[in-house]
CSV table of C-alpha atoms and ligand atoms in Angstrom, one decimal:
chain,number,residue,atom,x,y,z
A,1,MET,CA,74.5,38.4,-0.9
A,2,HIS,CA,75.2,34.6,-1.3
A,3,PRO,CA,78.3,33.8,0.8
A,4,GLN,CA,80.1,32.3,-2.3
A,5,VAL,CA,79.5,35.5,-4.2
A,6,GLU,CA,80.6,37.6,-1.3
A,7,ARG,CA,83.9,35.5,-1.1
A,8,THR,CA,84.5,36.0,-4.8
A,9,LEU,CA,84.0,39.7,-4.5
A,10,GLU,CA,86.5,39.9,-1.6
A,11,GLU,CA,89.0,38.0,-3.7
A,12,VAL,CA,88.5,40.3,-6.6
A,13,ARG,CA,89.1,43.3,-4.4
A,14,ARG,CA,92.2,41.7,-2.9
A,15,ARG,CA,93.8,40.6,-6.2
A,16,ASN,CA,93.0,43.6,-8.3
A,17,PRO,CA,94.0,46.6,-6.2
A,18,GLY,CA,93.9,50.0,-7.9
A,19,GLU,CA,91.4,48.8,-10.5
A,20,PRO,CA,88.2,50.7,-9.5
A,21,GLU,CA,86.3,50.4,-12.7
A,22,PHE,CA,87.0,46.7,-13.0
A,23,GLN,CA,85.8,46.2,-9.4
A,24,GLN,CA,82.7,48.3,-10.1
A,25,ALA,CA,81.8,46.2,-13.1
A,26,VAL,CA,82.3,43.0,-11.2
A,27,VAL,CA,80.3,44.2,-8.2
A,28,GLU,CA,77.4,45.1,-10.4
A,29,VAL,CA,77.3,41.8,-12.2
A,30,LEU,CA,77.9,39.6,-9.2
A,31,SER,CA,75.2,41.4,-7.1
A,32,SER,CA,72.6,40.2,-9.7
A,33,ILE,CA,74.2,36.8,-10.1
A,34,SER,CA,73.8,36.3,-6.4
A,35,LEU,CA,70.0,35.9,-6.9
A,36,ALA,CA,70.6,33.1,-9.4
A,37,VAL,CA,73.1,31.3,-7.1
A,38,GLU,CA,70.8,31.5,-4.2
A,39,ARG,CA,68.2,29.7,-6.2
A,40,ASP,CA,70.6,27.2,-7.7
A,41,PRO,CA,73.9,26.9,-5.7
A,42,SER,CA,75.2,24.4,-8.3
A,43,LEU,CA,75.7,27.3,-10.7
A,44,ALA,CA,78.8,28.2,-8.6
A,45,ASP,CA,80.2,24.7,-8.5
A,46,HIS,CA,83.8,24.0,-9.5
A,47,SER,CA,84.9,27.6,-8.7
A,48,LEU,CA,82.9,28.9,-11.6
A,49,LEU,CA,82.6,32.4,-10.2
A,50,GLU,CA,86.3,32.6,-9.4
A,51,ARG,CA,87.1,31.5,-13.0
A,52,LEU,CA,84.6,34.0,-14.4
A,53,VAL,CA,86.3,37.0,-12.9
A,54,GLU,CA,89.8,36.0,-14.0
A,55,PRO,CA,90.6,36.7,-17.6
A,56,GLU,CA,91.7,33.6,-19.6
A,57,ARG,CA,94.6,35.5,-20.9
A,58,GLN,CA,96.0,39.1,-20.7
A,59,ILE,CA,98.5,40.5,-23.2
A,60,LEU,CA,100.5,43.6,-22.5
A,61,PHE,CA,102.9,44.9,-25.0
A,62,ARG,CA,105.2,47.8,-26.0
A,63,VAL,CA,104.2,49.8,-29.1
A,64,PRO,CA,107.1,51.9,-30.4
A,65,TRP,CA,106.3,54.2,-33.4
A,66,VAL,CA,107.8,57.2,-35.1
A,67,ASP,CA,105.9,60.6,-35.0
A,68,ASP,CA,106.0,63.3,-37.7
A,69,SER,CA,109.0,65.0,-36.2
A,70,GLY,CA,111.0,61.7,-36.4
A,71,THR,CA,110.8,61.1,-32.6
A,72,VAL,CA,110.2,57.6,-31.4
A,73,GLN,CA,107.1,57.4,-29.2
A,74,VAL,CA,106.3,54.5,-26.9
A,75,ASN,CA,102.8,53.5,-26.0
A,76,ARG,CA,101.3,50.5,-24.2
A,77,GLY,CA,99.1,48.0,-26.0
A,78,TYR,CA,96.6,45.7,-24.3
A,79,ARG,CA,94.4,42.8,-25.2
A,80,VAL,CA,92.4,41.0,-22.5
A,81,GLU,CA,91.0,37.7,-23.7
A,82,PHE,CA,88.5,37.3,-21.0
A,83,ASN,CA,86.2,34.4,-21.8
A,84,SER,CA,85.8,32.1,-24.8
A,85,ALA,CA,83.1,29.7,-23.6
A,86,LEU,CA,80.6,31.0,-26.2
A,87,GLY,CA,82.9,31.6,-29.1
A,88,PRO,CA,86.1,33.5,-30.2
A,89,TYR,CA,87.0,36.4,-28.0
A,90,LYS,CA,85.2,39.4,-29.4
A,91,GLY,CA,85.3,43.1,-28.5
A,92,GLY,CA,86.7,46.4,-29.5
A,93,LEU,CA,90.0,48.3,-29.3
A,94,ARG,CA,90.0,51.6,-27.4
A,95,PHE,CA,92.7,54.2,-28.2
A,96,HIS,CA,92.5,56.9,-25.5
A,97,GLN,CA,94.9,58.4,-23.0
A,98,SER,CA,92.8,57.0,-20.1
A,99,VAL,CA,93.4,53.4,-21.2
A,100,ASN,CA,95.1,51.1,-18.7
A,101,ARG,CA,94.8,47.5,-17.6
A,102,ASN,CA,91.9,48.4,-15.2
A,103,ILE,CA,89.8,50.0,-18.0
A,104,ILE,CA,90.5,47.2,-20.5
A,105,LYS,CA,89.6,44.6,-17.9
A,106,PHE,CA,86.3,46.3,-17.0
A,107,LEU,CA,85.4,46.6,-20.6
A,108,GLY,CA,86.4,43.0,-21.3
A,109,PHE,CA,84.3,41.7,-18.4
A,110,GLU,CA,81.2,43.7,-19.5
A,111,GLN,CA,81.8,42.4,-23.0
A,112,ILE,CA,81.4,38.7,-21.9
A,113,PHE,CA,77.8,39.4,-20.8
A,114,LYS,CA,76.9,41.8,-23.6
A,115,ASN,CA,78.0,39.3,-26.2
A,116,ALA,CA,76.1,36.5,-24.4
A,117,LEU,CA,72.9,38.6,-24.5
A,118,THR,CA,73.1,38.9,-28.3
A,119,GLY,CA,72.5,35.1,-28.5
A,120,GLN,CA,75.4,34.8,-30.9
A,121,SER,CA,78.5,32.7,-30.7
A,122,ILE,CA,81.0,35.2,-29.4
A,123,GLY,CA,83.2,35.2,-26.3
A,124,GLY,CA,84.3,38.4,-24.5
A,125,GLY,CA,87.5,40.4,-24.9
A,126,LYS,CA,88.8,43.9,-25.2
A,127,GLY,CA,92.0,45.8,-26.0
A,128,GLY,CA,93.5,49.1,-26.8
A,129,SER,CA,96.2,51.5,-26.0
A,130,ASP,CA,96.9,54.8,-24.2
A,131,PHE,CA,97.6,56.3,-27.6
A,132,ASP,CA,95.2,59.2,-28.4
A,133,PRO,CA,94.5,59.7,-32.1
A,134,HIS,CA,93.2,63.2,-31.5
A,135,GLY,CA,95.5,65.8,-32.9
A,136,LYS,CA,97.7,63.2,-34.7
A,137,SER,CA,98.2,63.3,-38.4
A,138,ASP,CA,97.0,60.4,-40.6
A,139,TRP,CA,100.6,59.3,-41.0
A,140,GLU,CA,101.1,59.2,-37.3
A,141,VAL,CA,97.9,57.2,-36.8
A,142,MET,CA,99.0,54.8,-39.5
A,143,ASN,CA,102.4,54.3,-38.0
A,144,PHE,CA,100.9,53.7,-34.6
A,145,CYS,CA,98.3,51.2,-35.9
A,146,GLN,CA,101.0,49.3,-37.9
A,147,ALA,CA,103.2,49.1,-34.8
A,148,PHE,CA,100.2,48.0,-32.7
A,149,MET,CA,99.1,45.3,-35.1
A,150,THR,CA,102.7,44.0,-35.5
A,151,GLU,CA,102.4,42.6,-32.0
A,152,LEU,CA,98.6,42.0,-31.8
A,153,ALA,CA,98.6,39.9,-35.1
A,154,ARG,CA,100.2,36.9,-33.4
A,155,HIS,CA,97.3,36.7,-30.8
A,156,ILE,CA,94.2,37.2,-33.0
A,157,GLY,CA,92.5,35.3,-35.9
A,158,ASP,CA,89.0,34.8,-37.2
A,159,LYS,CA,88.6,31.7,-35.0
A,160,THR,CA,90.6,33.0,-32.1
A,161,ASP,CA,90.0,36.6,-31.2
A,162,VAL,CA,88.3,39.3,-33.3
A,163,PRO,CA,88.9,42.9,-32.4
A,164,ALA,CA,86.8,45.9,-33.7
A,165,GLY,CA,86.5,49.6,-32.9
A,166,ASP,CA,85.7,51.5,-29.7
A,167,VAL,CA,86.5,55.0,-28.5
A,168,GLY,CA,89.3,56.4,-30.7
A,169,VAL,CA,89.1,53.5,-33.2
A,170,GLY,CA,86.9,54.1,-36.2
A,171,GLU,CA,87.0,53.1,-39.9
A,172,ARG,CA,90.4,54.8,-40.5
A,173,GLU,CA,92.1,52.9,-37.7
A,174,ILE,CA,90.4,49.6,-38.6
A,175,GLY,CA,91.7,50.1,-42.1
A,176,PHE,CA,95.3,50.6,-41.0
A,177,LEU,CA,95.1,47.7,-38.6
A,178,PHE,CA,93.6,45.3,-41.1
A,179,GLY,CA,96.1,46.4,-43.8
A,180,GLN,CA,99.0,45.6,-41.5
A,181,TYR,CA,97.5,42.2,-40.5
A,182,ARG,CA,97.1,41.3,-44.1
A,183,ARG,CA,100.7,42.3,-44.9
A,184,LEU,CA,102.0,40.2,-42.0
A,185,LYS,CA,100.0,37.1,-42.7
A,186,ASN,CA,99.6,37.2,-46.5
A,187,ARG,CA,96.0,36.1,-46.0
A,188,TRP,CA,92.7,37.7,-47.0
A,189,GLU,CA,91.2,36.9,-43.6
A,190,THR,CA,88.5,39.4,-43.4
A,191,GLY,CA,86.9,37.8,-40.3
A,192,VAL,CA,89.9,38.8,-38.2
A,193,ILE,CA,88.5,42.2,-37.4
A,194,THR,CA,85.1,43.9,-37.8
A,195,GLY,CA,84.0,47.4,-38.6
A,196,LYS,CA,85.8,47.3,-41.9
A,197,GLY,CA,85.0,49.5,-44.9
A,198,LEU,CA,82.2,48.2,-47.2
A,199,ASP,CA,84.5,47.4,-50.1
A,200,TRP,CA,86.9,45.3,-48.1
A,201,GLY,CA,84.8,43.0,-46.1
A,202,GLY,CA,82.7,45.3,-44.0
A,203,SER,CA,79.0,45.0,-43.3
A,204,GLN,CA,76.2,47.4,-44.1
A,205,ALA,CA,74.8,49.1,-41.0
A,206,ARG,CA,77.8,48.3,-38.8
A,207,ARG,CA,78.7,51.9,-38.4
A,208,GLU,CA,75.1,52.7,-37.4
A,209,ALA,CA,74.5,49.6,-35.4
A,210,THR,CA,75.3,50.6,-31.8
A,211,GLY,CA,73.4,53.9,-31.9
A,212,TYR,CA,70.5,52.5,-33.8
A,213,GLY,CA,70.4,49.6,-31.4
A,214,VAL,CA,70.2,51.8,-28.4
A,215,VAL,CA,67.2,53.6,-29.8
A,216,PHE,CA,65.5,50.4,-30.8
A,217,PHE,CA,65.9,49.3,-27.2
A,218,ALA,CA,64.6,52.5,-25.8
A,219,ARG,CA,61.6,52.3,-28.1
A,220,ASP,CA,60.9,48.7,-26.8
A,221,MET,CA,61.1,50.0,-23.2
A,222,LEU,CA,58.6,52.7,-24.0
A,223,ARG,CA,56.3,50.4,-26.0
A,224,ASN,CA,56.2,48.0,-23.0
A,225,ARG,CA,54.6,50.8,-21.0
A,226,GLY,CA,52.2,51.6,-23.9
A,227,ASP,CA,54.2,54.6,-25.0
A,228,ASP,CA,56.2,55.7,-28.0
A,229,LEU,CA,59.2,57.8,-29.1
A,230,GLU,CA,57.2,60.2,-31.3
A,231,GLY,CA,57.6,63.8,-30.0
A,232,ARG,CA,59.8,62.7,-27.1
A,233,VAL,CA,62.7,65.0,-26.1
A,234,VAL,CA,66.0,63.0,-25.9
A,235,THR,CA,69.3,64.2,-24.4
A,236,VAL,CA,72.4,62.5,-25.7
A,237,SER,CA,76.0,62.8,-24.6
A,238,GLY,CA,79.0,62.1,-26.8
A,239,SER,CA,79.4,62.8,-30.5
A,240,GLY,CA,81.2,59.6,-31.7
A,241,ASN,CA,79.8,56.8,-33.7
A,242,VAL,CA,77.3,55.8,-31.0
A,243,ALA,CA,75.9,59.2,-30.3
A,244,ILE,CA,75.6,60.3,-33.9
A,245,TYR,CA,73.6,57.2,-35.0
A,246,ALA,CA,71.5,57.3,-31.8
A,247,ILE,CA,70.5,60.8,-32.7
A,248,GLU,CA,69.9,59.8,-36.3
A,249,LYS,CA,67.5,56.9,-35.4
A,250,ALA,CA,65.8,59.0,-32.7
A,251,LEU,CA,65.0,61.6,-35.4
A,252,GLN,CA,63.8,58.9,-37.8
A,253,PHE,CA,61.3,57.8,-35.1
A,254,GLY,CA,60.0,61.3,-34.7
A,255,ALA,CA,61.8,62.1,-31.4
A,256,LYS,CA,63.7,65.3,-30.7
A,257,PRO,CA,67.3,64.8,-29.7
A,258,VAL,CA,68.6,68.1,-28.3
A,259,THR,CA,72.1,67.6,-27.0
A,260,PHE,CA,75.5,66.1,-27.7
A,261,SER,CA,79.0,66.6,-26.3
A,262,ASP,CA,82.7,66.0,-26.6
A,263,SER,CA,85.7,66.5,-24.3
A,264,SER,CA,85.6,70.3,-24.9
A,265,GLY,CA,81.9,70.7,-23.7
A,266,TRP,CA,78.3,70.2,-24.8
A,267,VAL,CA,75.8,71.6,-27.2
A,268,TYR,CA,72.1,72.3,-26.5
A,269,ASP,CA,70.0,72.7,-29.6
A,270,PRO,CA,66.4,73.2,-28.6
A,271,GLU,CA,65.2,73.0,-32.2
A,272,GLY,CA,66.6,69.4,-32.4
A,273,VAL,CA,70.0,68.4,-33.6
A,274,ASP,CA,70.8,68.9,-37.3
A,275,ILE,CA,72.2,65.5,-38.0
A,276,GLU,CA,73.7,66.3,-41.3
A,277,LEU,CA,75.7,69.2,-39.8
A,278,LEU,CA,76.8,67.1,-36.9
A,279,LYS,CA,78.0,64.3,-39.2
A,280,GLU,CA,79.8,66.8,-41.5
A,281,ILE,CA,81.7,68.3,-38.5
A,282,LYS,CA,82.5,65.1,-36.7
A,283,GLU,CA,82.9,62.5,-39.5
A,284,LYS,CA,84.3,64.6,-42.3
A,285,ARG,CA,86.1,67.5,-40.7
A,286,ARG,CA,87.1,65.7,-37.4
A,287,GLY,CA,86.0,69.0,-35.7
A,288,ARG,CA,84.8,70.0,-32.2
A,289,ALA,CA,81.3,70.2,-30.7
A,290,SER,CA,81.7,74.0,-30.6
A,291,ASP,CA,82.1,74.2,-34.4
A,292,TYR,CA,78.4,73.2,-34.6
A,293,VAL,CA,77.1,76.4,-32.9
A,294,ALA,CA,79.0,78.6,-35.3
A,295,GLU,CA,76.7,77.3,-38.1
A,296,ARG,CA,73.5,76.7,-36.2
A,297,PRO,CA,72.0,79.9,-34.6
A,298,SER,CA,69.5,77.9,-32.4
A,299,ALA,CA,72.3,76.1,-30.6
A,300,LYS,CA,74.3,77.0,-27.5
A,301,PHE,CA,77.7,75.7,-26.5
A,302,HIS,CA,78.5,75.0,-22.8
A,303,ALA,CA,82.1,74.5,-21.8
A,304,GLU,CA,81.0,73.5,-18.2
A,305,GLY,CA,78.5,71.0,-16.9
A,306,ARG,CA,76.8,68.2,-18.7
A,307,PRO,CA,73.7,67.6,-20.9
A,308,TRP,CA,71.8,66.0,-18.0
A,309,SER,CA,70.6,69.4,-16.8
A,310,VAL,CA,68.4,69.8,-19.8
A,311,PRO,CA,64.8,68.6,-19.2
A,312,CYS,CA,64.1,65.4,-21.3
A,313,ASP,CA,61.9,62.3,-21.5
A,314,ILE,CA,64.8,60.0,-22.4
A,315,ALA,CA,68.5,60.3,-21.6
A,316,LEU,CA,71.1,58.3,-23.7
A,317,PRO,CA,74.6,58.6,-22.2
A,318,CYS,CA,76.8,57.7,-25.2
A,319,ALA,CA,80.2,59.1,-24.2
A,320,THR,CA,82.2,57.2,-21.6
A,321,GLN,CA,82.3,55.4,-18.3
A,322,ASN,CA,81.0,57.1,-15.1
A,323,GLU,CA,79.9,60.2,-17.0
A,324,LEU,CA,76.5,60.4,-15.3
A,325,ASN,CA,76.7,60.7,-11.5
A,326,GLU,CA,74.2,60.9,-8.5
A,327,GLU,CA,73.6,64.6,-8.9
A,328,ASP,CA,73.0,64.2,-12.7
A,329,ALA,CA,70.5,61.4,-11.9
A,330,LYS,CA,68.7,63.5,-9.4
A,331,GLN,CA,68.4,66.3,-11.9
A,332,LEU,CA,67.0,63.9,-14.5
A,333,ALA,CA,64.5,62.7,-12.0
A,334,ARG,CA,63.4,66.2,-11.1
A,335,ASN,CA,63.0,67.1,-14.7
A,336,GLY,CA,60.7,64.2,-15.4
A,337,CYS,CA,63.0,61.8,-17.3
A,338,VAL,CA,61.3,58.4,-17.7
A,339,ILE,CA,64.0,56.3,-19.4
A,340,VAL,CA,67.8,56.1,-19.3
A,341,ALA,CA,69.4,53.7,-21.9
A,342,GLU,CA,73.2,53.4,-21.9
A,343,GLY,CA,74.9,53.8,-25.3
A,344,ALA,CA,78.4,53.9,-23.7
A,345,ASN,CA,79.8,51.2,-21.5
A,346,MET,CA,79.0,51.8,-17.8
A,347,PRO,CA,78.3,55.5,-18.1
A,348,SER,CA,76.1,55.6,-15.0
A,349,THR,CA,77.7,55.4,-11.6
A,350,PRO,CA,76.3,52.9,-9.1
A,351,GLU,CA,74.9,55.9,-7.1
A,352,ALA,CA,73.1,57.2,-10.2
A,353,ILE,CA,71.6,53.8,-10.8
A,354,HIS,CA,70.1,53.7,-7.3
A,355,ILE,CA,68.6,57.1,-7.9
A,356,PHE,CA,67.0,55.9,-11.1
A,357,ALA,CA,65.4,53.0,-9.2
A,358,ASP,CA,64.1,55.2,-6.4
A,359,ALA,CA,62.7,57.7,-8.8
A,360,GLY,CA,61.0,55.0,-11.0
A,361,ILE,CA,63.1,55.8,-14.0
A,362,LEU,CA,63.5,52.8,-16.3
A,363,PHE,CA,67.1,52.0,-16.7
A,364,ALA,CA,68.8,49.9,-19.4
A,365,PRO,CA,72.4,49.0,-18.7
A,366,GLY,CA,74.9,49.3,-21.6
A,367,LYS,CA,75.5,45.5,-21.9
A,368,ALA,CA,71.9,45.2,-23.0
A,369,ALA,CA,71.1,48.6,-24.7
A,370,ASN,CA,74.4,49.0,-26.6
A,371,ALA,CA,74.8,45.3,-27.7
A,372,GLY,CA,73.7,46.2,-31.2
A,373,GLY,CA,77.3,47.2,-32.2
A,374,VAL,CA,78.8,43.9,-31.4
A,375,ALA,CA,75.8,42.0,-32.6
A,376,VAL,CA,76.3,43.5,-36.1
A,377,SER,CA,80.0,42.8,-35.8
A,378,SER,CA,79.0,39.1,-35.4
A,379,LEU,CA,76.8,39.5,-38.5
A,380,GLU,CA,79.9,40.9,-40.3
A,381,MET,CA,81.8,37.8,-39.3
A,382,GLU,CA,79.0,35.6,-40.6
A,383,GLN,CA,79.1,37.4,-44.0
A,384,ASN,CA,82.9,37.2,-44.1
A,385,ALA,CA,82.7,33.4,-43.4
A,386,ALA,CA,80.1,32.9,-46.1
A,387,ARG,CA,81.7,35.4,-48.5
A,388,ALA,CA,78.3,37.1,-48.6
A,389,ARG,CA,77.1,40.7,-48.7
A,390,TRP,CA,73.8,41.5,-47.2
A,391,THR,CA,71.8,44.7,-47.9
A,392,PHE,CA,71.4,47.5,-45.4
A,393,GLY,CA,67.8,46.5,-44.9
A,394,GLU,CA,68.7,42.9,-44.2
A,395,VAL,CA,71.3,43.8,-41.6
A,396,GLU,CA,69.2,46.5,-39.9
A,397,GLY,CA,66.2,44.1,-39.8
A,398,GLN,CA,68.3,41.5,-38.0
A,399,LEU,CA,69.6,44.1,-35.6
A,400,ALA,CA,66.1,45.2,-34.7
A,401,VAL,CA,65.1,41.6,-34.0
A,402,ILE,CA,68.2,41.0,-31.9
A,403,MET,CA,67.5,44.1,-29.8
A,404,SER,CA,63.9,43.1,-29.3
A,405,ASN,CA,65.0,39.6,-28.2
A,406,ILE,CA,67.5,41.1,-25.7
A,407,HIS,CA,64.8,43.4,-24.4
A,408,ARG,CA,62.3,40.6,-24.0
A,409,SER,CA,64.7,38.2,-22.4
A,410,CYS,CA,65.9,40.9,-19.9
A,411,LEU,CA,62.3,41.5,-18.8
A,412,GLU,CA,61.4,37.8,-18.7
A,413,THR,CA,64.4,37.0,-16.6
A,414,ALA,CA,63.9,39.9,-14.2
A,415,GLU,CA,60.3,38.7,-13.7
A,416,GLU,CA,61.4,35.2,-13.1
A,417,TYR,CA,63.8,36.3,-10.4
A,418,GLY,CA,61.2,38.5,-8.6
A,419,LYS,CA,62.5,41.8,-9.9
A,420,PRO,CA,59.9,42.9,-12.5
A,421,GLY,CA,61.1,45.8,-14.7
A,422,ASP,CA,64.7,45.5,-13.5
A,423,TYR,CA,66.8,45.4,-16.7
A,424,VAL,CA,70.1,45.2,-14.7
A,425,VAL,CA,69.1,42.0,-13.0
A,426,GLY,CA,67.5,40.6,-16.1
A,427,ALA,CA,70.5,41.3,-18.3
A,428,ASN,CA,73.1,40.1,-15.8
A,429,ILE,CA,71.3,36.8,-14.9
A,430,ARG,CA,70.3,36.0,-18.5
A,431,ALA,CA,73.8,36.5,-19.8
A,432,PHE,CA,75.4,34.7,-16.8
A,433,LEU,CA,73.2,31.6,-17.3
A,434,ARG,CA,74.3,31.3,-20.9
A,435,VAL,CA,77.9,31.7,-20.1
A,436,SER,CA,77.9,29.4,-17.0
A,437,ASP,CA,76.0,26.6,-18.9
A,438,ALA,CA,78.7,26.7,-21.5
A,439,MET,CA,81.5,26.8,-19.0
A,440,HIS,CA,80.1,23.9,-17.0
A,441,ALA,CA,79.6,21.8,-20.2
A,442,GLN,CA,83.1,22.3,-21.3
A,443,GLY,CA,84.8,21.3,-18.1
A,444,VAL,CA,87.3,23.1,-15.9
A,445,PHE,CA,89.2,25.6,-18.1
B,1,LIG,N1,83.3,48.4,-28.9
B,1,LIG,C1,82.0,47.9,-29.1
B,1,LIG,C2,81.4,47.5,-27.8
B,1,LIG,O1,81.7,48.0,-26.8
B,1,LIG,C3,81.9,46.9,-30.2
B,1,LIG,C4,82.7,45.7,-30.1
B,1,LIG,C5,82.7,44.8,-31.4
B,1,LIG,O2,82.1,45.2,-32.4
B,1,LIG,O3,83.4,43.8,-31.3
B,1,LIG,O4,80.6,46.6,-27.7
């Protein structure tokens, strides 16, 4: 590794103790960047790397709210505004009990590079809370969202920082958050948050964008080796927004998605997932993965293990970070899997990624493969700024083009840096060059 990169990594470890996921994300990105800095050491001038790994601003706040029994609950709110060299901070809000500063920093760091890859004018940020909406009533979720936005509102704006959804934050939460922002500011500022409902400033195809984008990306990977999705068996983890629409698009392309999961376990449906049933259970009833098998005789529910034991051609981890480990990767390789494309953020452990490389499995990191969600968020911002409403077809068409561009630029960059077919190196270097050019141009900040 280039000595300057090595020194930056040591500093990151020293200054961010007890933040393993943040360190993991930085190590992965800087290992690739090292190749670029070796070729052109001026990229690291003026402590650029040291600035890159330090958020521009970190906001940590108390979120007191009243539950249905009249008890005051206290959660923690976070917003990490990581890098605004390319545009306003942009990235989702995650509501989950596992959220802490480490998780939000890792997600915010990844977001810088993901957003750069889209080619759009968006910086990187992320936020959230250790509040878990599961099992809460709609009133409790509303009370929480209003309390959360009461503080967040002073930090965000359509030209400053534009949140969206992530794990635990869907259209319901975005509605409550936007409503509170509007109430506080007395402004119809739709561009302040994305993932809105269609009648109040949302974009067609935003809900579908991340999952569809992952499958567009996987299709490009296959096509690049003269192959196609038709008839391919696909394993998917998760059953949120990303997983559901990855399954839907895989079905539209003639592939056979056979698994999904949630925190209670996973489902294997060898006949292919019934997407309408899955949507009904997850989106309408807010039910569990196990509810699916009660209505679908071909399917089996497993409380233990993970979908990666099922033989497949393509694996799409769409649940959460570090959900696919070395053992899972070995099993995928043994079963003949040819492609892994990440729908979640950093779902594969570093050990798993090494196994993919050794086994010749093509691997697309989340910052490339799942960039479709934030890309359509940026299209939502464009529509809001122009007071325009585009059709589903128009947005989906633009999404497909953006995903193809990301795919191509990853491959071109990997080739240029002597790592043909390495999507990790391609994505990290391509994104870094865009961000570092902008940072150098704008002076020390
Ligand atoms: N949370 C999503 C992501 O990880 C979307 C962010 C956005 O739309 O701003 O990219």
